[in-house]
PDB file of C-alpha atoms in Angstrom:
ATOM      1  CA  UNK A   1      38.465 -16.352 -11.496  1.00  0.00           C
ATOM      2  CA  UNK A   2      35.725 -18.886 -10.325  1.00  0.00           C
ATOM      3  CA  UNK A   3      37.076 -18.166  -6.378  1.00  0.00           C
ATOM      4  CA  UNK A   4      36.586 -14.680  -7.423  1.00  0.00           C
ATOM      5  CA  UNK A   5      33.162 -14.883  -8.568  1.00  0.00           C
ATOM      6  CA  UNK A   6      32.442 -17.327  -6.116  1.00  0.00           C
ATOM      7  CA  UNK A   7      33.647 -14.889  -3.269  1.00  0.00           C
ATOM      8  CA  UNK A   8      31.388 -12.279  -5.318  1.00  0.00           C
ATOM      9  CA  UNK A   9      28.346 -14.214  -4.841  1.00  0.00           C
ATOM     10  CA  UNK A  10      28.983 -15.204  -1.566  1.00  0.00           C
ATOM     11  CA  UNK A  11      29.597 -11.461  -0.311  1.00  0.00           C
ATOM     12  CA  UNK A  12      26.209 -10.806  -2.392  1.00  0.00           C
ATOM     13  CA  UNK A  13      24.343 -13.219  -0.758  1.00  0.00           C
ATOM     14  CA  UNK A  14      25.423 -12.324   2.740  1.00  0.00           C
ATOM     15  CA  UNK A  15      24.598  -8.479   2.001  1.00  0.00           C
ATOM     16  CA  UNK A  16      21.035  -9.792   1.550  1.00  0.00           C
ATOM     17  CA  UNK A  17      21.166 -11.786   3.853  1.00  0.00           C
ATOM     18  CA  UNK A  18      21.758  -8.711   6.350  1.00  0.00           C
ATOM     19  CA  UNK A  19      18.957  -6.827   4.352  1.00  0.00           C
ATOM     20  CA  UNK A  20      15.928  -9.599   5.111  1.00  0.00           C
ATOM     21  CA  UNK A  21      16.580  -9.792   8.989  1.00  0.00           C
ATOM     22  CA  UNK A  22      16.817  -5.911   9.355  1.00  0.00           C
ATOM     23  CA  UNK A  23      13.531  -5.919   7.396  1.00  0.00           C
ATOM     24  CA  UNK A  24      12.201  -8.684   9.591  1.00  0.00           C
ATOM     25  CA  UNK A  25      12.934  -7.083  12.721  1.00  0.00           C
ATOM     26  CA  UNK A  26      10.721  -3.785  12.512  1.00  0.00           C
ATOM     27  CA  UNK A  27       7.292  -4.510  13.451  1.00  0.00           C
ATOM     28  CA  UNK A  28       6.298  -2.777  10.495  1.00  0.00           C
ATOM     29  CA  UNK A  29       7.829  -0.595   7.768  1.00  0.00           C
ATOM     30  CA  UNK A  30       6.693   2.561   5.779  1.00  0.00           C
ATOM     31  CA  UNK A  31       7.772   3.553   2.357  1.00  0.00           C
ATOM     32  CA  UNK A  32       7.385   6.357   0.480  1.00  0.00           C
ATOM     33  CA  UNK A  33       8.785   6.095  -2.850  1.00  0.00           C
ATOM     34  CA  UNK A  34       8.472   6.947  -6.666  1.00  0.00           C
ATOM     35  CA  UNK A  35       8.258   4.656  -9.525  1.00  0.00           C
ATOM     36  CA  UNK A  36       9.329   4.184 -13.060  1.00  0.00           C
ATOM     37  CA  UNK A  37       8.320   2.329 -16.009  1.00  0.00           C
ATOM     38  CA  UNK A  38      10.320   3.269 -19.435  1.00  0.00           C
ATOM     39  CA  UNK A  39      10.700   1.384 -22.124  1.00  0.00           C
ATOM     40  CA  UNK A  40      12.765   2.801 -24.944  1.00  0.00           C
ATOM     41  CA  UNK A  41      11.896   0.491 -27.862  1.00  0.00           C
ATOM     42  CA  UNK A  42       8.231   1.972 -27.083  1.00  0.00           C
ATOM     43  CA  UNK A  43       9.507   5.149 -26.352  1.00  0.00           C
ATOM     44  CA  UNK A  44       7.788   5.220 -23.160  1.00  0.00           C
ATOM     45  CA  UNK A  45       8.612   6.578 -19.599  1.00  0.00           C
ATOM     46  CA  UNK A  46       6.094   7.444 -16.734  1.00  0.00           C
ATOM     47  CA  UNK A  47       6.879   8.358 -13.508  1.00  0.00           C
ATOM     48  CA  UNK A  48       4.179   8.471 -10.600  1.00  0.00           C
ATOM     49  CA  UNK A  49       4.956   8.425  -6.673  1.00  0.00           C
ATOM     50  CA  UNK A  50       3.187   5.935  -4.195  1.00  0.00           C
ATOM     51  CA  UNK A  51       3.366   4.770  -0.352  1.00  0.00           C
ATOM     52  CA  UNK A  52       2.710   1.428   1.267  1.00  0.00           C
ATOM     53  CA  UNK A  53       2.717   0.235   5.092  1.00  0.00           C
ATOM     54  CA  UNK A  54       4.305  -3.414   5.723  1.00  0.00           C
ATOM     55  CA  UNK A  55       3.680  -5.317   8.444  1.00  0.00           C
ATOM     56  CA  UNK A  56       4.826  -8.523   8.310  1.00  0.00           C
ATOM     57  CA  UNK A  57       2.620 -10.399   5.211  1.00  0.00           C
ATOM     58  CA  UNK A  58       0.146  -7.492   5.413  1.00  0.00           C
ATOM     59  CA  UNK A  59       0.274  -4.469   3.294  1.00  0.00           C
ATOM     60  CA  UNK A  60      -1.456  -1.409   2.461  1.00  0.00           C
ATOM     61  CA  UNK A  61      -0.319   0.104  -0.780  1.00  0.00           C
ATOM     62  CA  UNK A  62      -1.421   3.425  -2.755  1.00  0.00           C
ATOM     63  CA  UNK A  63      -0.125   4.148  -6.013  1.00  0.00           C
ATOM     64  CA  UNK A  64      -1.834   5.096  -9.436  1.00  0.00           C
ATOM     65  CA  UNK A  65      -5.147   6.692  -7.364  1.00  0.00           C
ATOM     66  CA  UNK A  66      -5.633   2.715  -6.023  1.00  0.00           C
ATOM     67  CA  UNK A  67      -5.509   1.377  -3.319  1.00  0.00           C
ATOM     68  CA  UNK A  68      -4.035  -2.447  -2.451  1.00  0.00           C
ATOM     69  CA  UNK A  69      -4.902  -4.451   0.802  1.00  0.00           C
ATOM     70  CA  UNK A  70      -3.931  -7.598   1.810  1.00  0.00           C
ATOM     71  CA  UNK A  71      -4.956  -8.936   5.517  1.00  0.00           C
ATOM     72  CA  UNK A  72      -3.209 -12.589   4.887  1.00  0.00           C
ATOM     73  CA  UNK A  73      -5.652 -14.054   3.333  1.00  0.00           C
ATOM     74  CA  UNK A  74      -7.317 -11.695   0.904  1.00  0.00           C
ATOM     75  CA  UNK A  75      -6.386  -9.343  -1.415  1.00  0.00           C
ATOM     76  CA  UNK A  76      -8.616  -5.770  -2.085  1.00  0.00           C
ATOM     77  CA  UNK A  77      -8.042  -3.818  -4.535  1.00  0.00           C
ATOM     78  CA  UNK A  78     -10.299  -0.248  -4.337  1.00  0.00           C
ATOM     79  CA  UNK A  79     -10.248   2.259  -7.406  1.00  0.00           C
ATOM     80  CA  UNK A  80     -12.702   5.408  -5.792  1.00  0.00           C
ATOM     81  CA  UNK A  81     -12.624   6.828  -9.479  1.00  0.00           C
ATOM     82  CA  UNK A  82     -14.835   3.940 -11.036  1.00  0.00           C
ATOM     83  CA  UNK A  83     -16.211   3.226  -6.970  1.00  0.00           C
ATOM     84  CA  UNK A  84     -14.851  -0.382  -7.551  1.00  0.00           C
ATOM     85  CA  UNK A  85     -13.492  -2.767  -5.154  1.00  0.00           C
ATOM     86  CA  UNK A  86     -12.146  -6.335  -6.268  1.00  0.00           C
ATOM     87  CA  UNK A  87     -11.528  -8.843  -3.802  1.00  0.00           C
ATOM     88  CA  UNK A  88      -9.369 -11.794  -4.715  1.00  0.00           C
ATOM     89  CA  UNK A  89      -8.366 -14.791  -2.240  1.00  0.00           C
ATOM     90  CA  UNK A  90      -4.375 -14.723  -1.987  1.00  0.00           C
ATOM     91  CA  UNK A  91      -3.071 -18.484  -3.710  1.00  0.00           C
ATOM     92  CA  UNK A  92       0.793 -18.425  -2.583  1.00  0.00           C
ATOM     93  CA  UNK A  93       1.391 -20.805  -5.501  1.00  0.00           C
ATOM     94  CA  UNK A  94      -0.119 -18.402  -8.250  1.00  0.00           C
ATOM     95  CA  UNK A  95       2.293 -15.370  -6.907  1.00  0.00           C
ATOM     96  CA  UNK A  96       4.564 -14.678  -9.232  1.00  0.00           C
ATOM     97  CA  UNK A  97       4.485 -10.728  -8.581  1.00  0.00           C
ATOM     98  CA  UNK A  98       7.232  -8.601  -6.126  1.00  0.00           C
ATOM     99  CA  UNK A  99       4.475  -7.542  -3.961  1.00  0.00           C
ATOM    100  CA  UNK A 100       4.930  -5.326  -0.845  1.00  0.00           C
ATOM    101  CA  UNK A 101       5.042  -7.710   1.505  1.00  0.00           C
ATOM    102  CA  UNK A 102       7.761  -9.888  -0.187  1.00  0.00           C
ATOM    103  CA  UNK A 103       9.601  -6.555  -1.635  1.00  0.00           C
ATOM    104  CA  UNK A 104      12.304  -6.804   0.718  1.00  0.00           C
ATOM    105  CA  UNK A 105      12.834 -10.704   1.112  1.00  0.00           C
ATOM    106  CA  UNK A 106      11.671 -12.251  -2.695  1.00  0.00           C
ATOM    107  CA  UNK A 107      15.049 -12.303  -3.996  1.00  0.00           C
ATOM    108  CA  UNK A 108      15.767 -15.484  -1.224  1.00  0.00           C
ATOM    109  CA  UNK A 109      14.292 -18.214  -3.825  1.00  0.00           C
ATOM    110  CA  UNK A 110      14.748 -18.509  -7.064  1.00  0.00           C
ATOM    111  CA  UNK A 111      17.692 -16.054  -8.206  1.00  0.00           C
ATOM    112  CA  UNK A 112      21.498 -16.246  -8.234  1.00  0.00           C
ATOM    113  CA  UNK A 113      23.319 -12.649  -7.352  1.00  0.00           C
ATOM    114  CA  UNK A 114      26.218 -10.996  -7.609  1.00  0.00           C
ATOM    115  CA  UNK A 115      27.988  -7.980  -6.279  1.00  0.00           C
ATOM    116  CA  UNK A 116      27.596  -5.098  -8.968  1.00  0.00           C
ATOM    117  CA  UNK A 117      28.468  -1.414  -8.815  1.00  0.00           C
ATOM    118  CA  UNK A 118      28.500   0.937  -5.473  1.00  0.00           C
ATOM    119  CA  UNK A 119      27.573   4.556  -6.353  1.00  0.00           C
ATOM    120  CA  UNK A 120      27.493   7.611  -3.579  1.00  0.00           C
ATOM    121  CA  UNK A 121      24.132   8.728  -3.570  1.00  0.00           C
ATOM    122  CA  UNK A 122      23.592  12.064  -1.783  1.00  0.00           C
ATOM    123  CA  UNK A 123      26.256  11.313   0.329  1.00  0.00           C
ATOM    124  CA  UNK A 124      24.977   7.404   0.885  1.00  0.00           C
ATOM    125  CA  UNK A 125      26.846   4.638  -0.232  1.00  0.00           C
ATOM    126  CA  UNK A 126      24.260   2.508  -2.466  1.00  0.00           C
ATOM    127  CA  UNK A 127      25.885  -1.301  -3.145  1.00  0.00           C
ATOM    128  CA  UNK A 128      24.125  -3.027  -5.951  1.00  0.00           C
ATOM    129  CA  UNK A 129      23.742  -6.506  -6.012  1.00  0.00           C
ATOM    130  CA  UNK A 130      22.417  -8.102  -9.855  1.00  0.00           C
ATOM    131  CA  UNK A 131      19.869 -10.484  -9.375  1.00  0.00           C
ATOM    132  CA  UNK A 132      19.913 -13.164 -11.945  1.00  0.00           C
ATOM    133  CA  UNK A 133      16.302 -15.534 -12.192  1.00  0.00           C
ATOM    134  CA  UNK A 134      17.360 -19.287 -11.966  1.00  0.00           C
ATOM    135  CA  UNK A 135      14.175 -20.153 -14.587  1.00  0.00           C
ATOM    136  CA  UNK A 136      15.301 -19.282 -17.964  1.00  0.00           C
ATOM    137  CA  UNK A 137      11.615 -19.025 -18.806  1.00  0.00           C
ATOM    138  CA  UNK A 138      11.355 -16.216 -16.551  1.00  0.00           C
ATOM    139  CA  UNK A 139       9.438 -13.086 -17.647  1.00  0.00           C
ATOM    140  CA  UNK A 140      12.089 -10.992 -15.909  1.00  0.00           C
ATOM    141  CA  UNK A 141      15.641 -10.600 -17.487  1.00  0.00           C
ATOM    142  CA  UNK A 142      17.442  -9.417 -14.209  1.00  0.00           C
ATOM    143  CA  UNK A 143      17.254  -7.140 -11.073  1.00  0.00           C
ATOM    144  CA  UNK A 144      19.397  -4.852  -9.682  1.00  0.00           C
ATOM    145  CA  UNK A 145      18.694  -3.913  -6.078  1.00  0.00           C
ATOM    146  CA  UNK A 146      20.170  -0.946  -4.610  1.00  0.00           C
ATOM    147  CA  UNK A 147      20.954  -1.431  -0.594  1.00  0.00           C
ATOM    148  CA  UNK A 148      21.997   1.383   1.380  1.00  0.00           C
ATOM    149  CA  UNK A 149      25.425   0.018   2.784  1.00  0.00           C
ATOM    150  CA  UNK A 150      25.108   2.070   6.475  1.00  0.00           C
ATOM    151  CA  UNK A 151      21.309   1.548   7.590  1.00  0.00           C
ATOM    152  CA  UNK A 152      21.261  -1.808   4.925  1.00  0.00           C
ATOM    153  CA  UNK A 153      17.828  -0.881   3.814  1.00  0.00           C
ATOM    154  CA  UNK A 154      16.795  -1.173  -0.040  1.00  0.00           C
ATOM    155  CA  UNK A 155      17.121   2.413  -1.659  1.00  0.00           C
ATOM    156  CA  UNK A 156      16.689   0.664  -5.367  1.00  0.00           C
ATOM    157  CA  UNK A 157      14.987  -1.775  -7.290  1.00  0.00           C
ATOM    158  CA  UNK A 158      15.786  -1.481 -10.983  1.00  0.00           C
ATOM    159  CA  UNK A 159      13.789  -4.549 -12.782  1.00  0.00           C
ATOM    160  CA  UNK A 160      14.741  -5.215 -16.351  1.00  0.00           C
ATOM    161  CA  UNK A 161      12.041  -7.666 -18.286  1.00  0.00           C
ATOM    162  CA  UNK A 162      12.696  -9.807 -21.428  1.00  0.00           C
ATOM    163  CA  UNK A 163      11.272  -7.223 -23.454  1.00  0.00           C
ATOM    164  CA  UNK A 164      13.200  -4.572 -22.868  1.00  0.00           C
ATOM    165  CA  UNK A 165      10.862  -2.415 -19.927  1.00  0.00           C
ATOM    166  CA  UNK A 166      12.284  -1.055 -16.921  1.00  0.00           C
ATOM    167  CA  UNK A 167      10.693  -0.812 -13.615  1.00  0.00           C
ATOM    168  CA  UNK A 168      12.404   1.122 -11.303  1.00  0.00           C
ATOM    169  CA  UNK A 169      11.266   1.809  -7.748  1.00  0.00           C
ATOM    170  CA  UNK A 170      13.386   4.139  -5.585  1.00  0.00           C
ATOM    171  CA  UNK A 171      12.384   4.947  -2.135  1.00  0.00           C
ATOM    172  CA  UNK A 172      11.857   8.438  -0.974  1.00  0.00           C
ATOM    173  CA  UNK A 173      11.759   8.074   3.174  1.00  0.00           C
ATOM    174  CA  UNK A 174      11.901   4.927   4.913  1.00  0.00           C
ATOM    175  CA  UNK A 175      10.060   4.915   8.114  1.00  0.00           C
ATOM    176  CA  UNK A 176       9.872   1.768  10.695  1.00  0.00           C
ATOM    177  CA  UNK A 177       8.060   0.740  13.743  1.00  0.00           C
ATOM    178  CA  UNK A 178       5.587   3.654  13.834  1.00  0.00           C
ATOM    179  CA  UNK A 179       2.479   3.416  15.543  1.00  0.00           C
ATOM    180  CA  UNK A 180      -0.356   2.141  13.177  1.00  0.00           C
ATOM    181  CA  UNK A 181      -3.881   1.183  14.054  1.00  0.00           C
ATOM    182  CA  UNK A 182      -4.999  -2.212  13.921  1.00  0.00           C
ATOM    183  CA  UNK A 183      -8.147  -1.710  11.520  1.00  0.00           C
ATOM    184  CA  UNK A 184      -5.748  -0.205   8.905  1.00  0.00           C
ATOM    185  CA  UNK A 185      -5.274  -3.875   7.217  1.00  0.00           C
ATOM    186  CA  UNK A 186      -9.310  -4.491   7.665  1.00  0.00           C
ATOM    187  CA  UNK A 187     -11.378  -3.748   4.895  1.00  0.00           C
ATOM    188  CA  UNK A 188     -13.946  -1.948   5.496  1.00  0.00           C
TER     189      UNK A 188
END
């Protein structure tokens, strides 16, 4: 059994593996996708759609009528209903958060994985891997991240937290290496 497993983990981790250097290798990377939070305890469950353009550690992300910019150093963060713009300095250390630019390469620290179910989705098969945080203190229970076994691009991000909520993330269209202008990371 622990050969098994440790085969399991070991096909898991290579699977990733192959997902981070495909991601790496477009020059930049647009999603469009749709997002869930439910929590049944609470009996809640919204749904809204967003969009974000990756390049590298930049990121341009609108979701929930805001919009989230980081250049690589700085982080803006523009709500047009209340005209407000906060602009906080980016502190690697303090980052805690999946944010766009580590979406599709934050499960390389601080997790151990294994192989989970493979589902055909609209004629796709989707391999989960179950993402397990190595700090028990962590606020997030597990992950299960949904990889598209063909193109090995993420198609799912199901995030389970200690209290029950469930974030899930599934991407609509998956666009790479498109032309994009310079100035879209500047804030202007």
């Amino acid at each position: 059994f622990v050969a098994y497993s440790t085969a399991h983990a070991q096909d898991a981790k290579k699977l990733l593996n192959e997902v981070s250097a495909k991601a790496r290798s477009y020059d930049n990377i647009q999603i469009d996708f749709k997002y869930n939070l439910s929590n049944t305890k609470e009996n809640i469950s919204q749904d809204t759609r967003g969009d974000v353009t990756i390049a590298g550690d930049k990121y341009l992300l609108n979701m929930l009528g805001t919009t989230s910019m980081f250049d690589g150093a700085n982080i803006y963060t523009v709500i047009p209903e209340d005209e407000e713009v906060t602009i906080s300095k980016y502190d690697p250390n303090e980052d805690k958060q999946i944010t766009p630019s580590k979406m599709l390469t934050f499960y390389e620290k601080g997790y151990t994985y294994k192989m989970d179910i493979a589902q055909t989705v609209k004629g796709r098969k989707i391999q989960f891997v179950k993402l397990i945080p190595i700090d028990s203190k962590a606020e997030i229970k597990d992950i299960l991240l949904g990889i598209d076994a063909q193109t090995k691009h993420i198609y799912k991000l199901i995030q389970t937290d200690a209290n029950g909520t469930k974030y899930t993330l599934t991407v609509n269209s998956f666009k790479t290496n498109n032309p994009i202008s310079k100035a879209m990371f500047l804030f202007d």
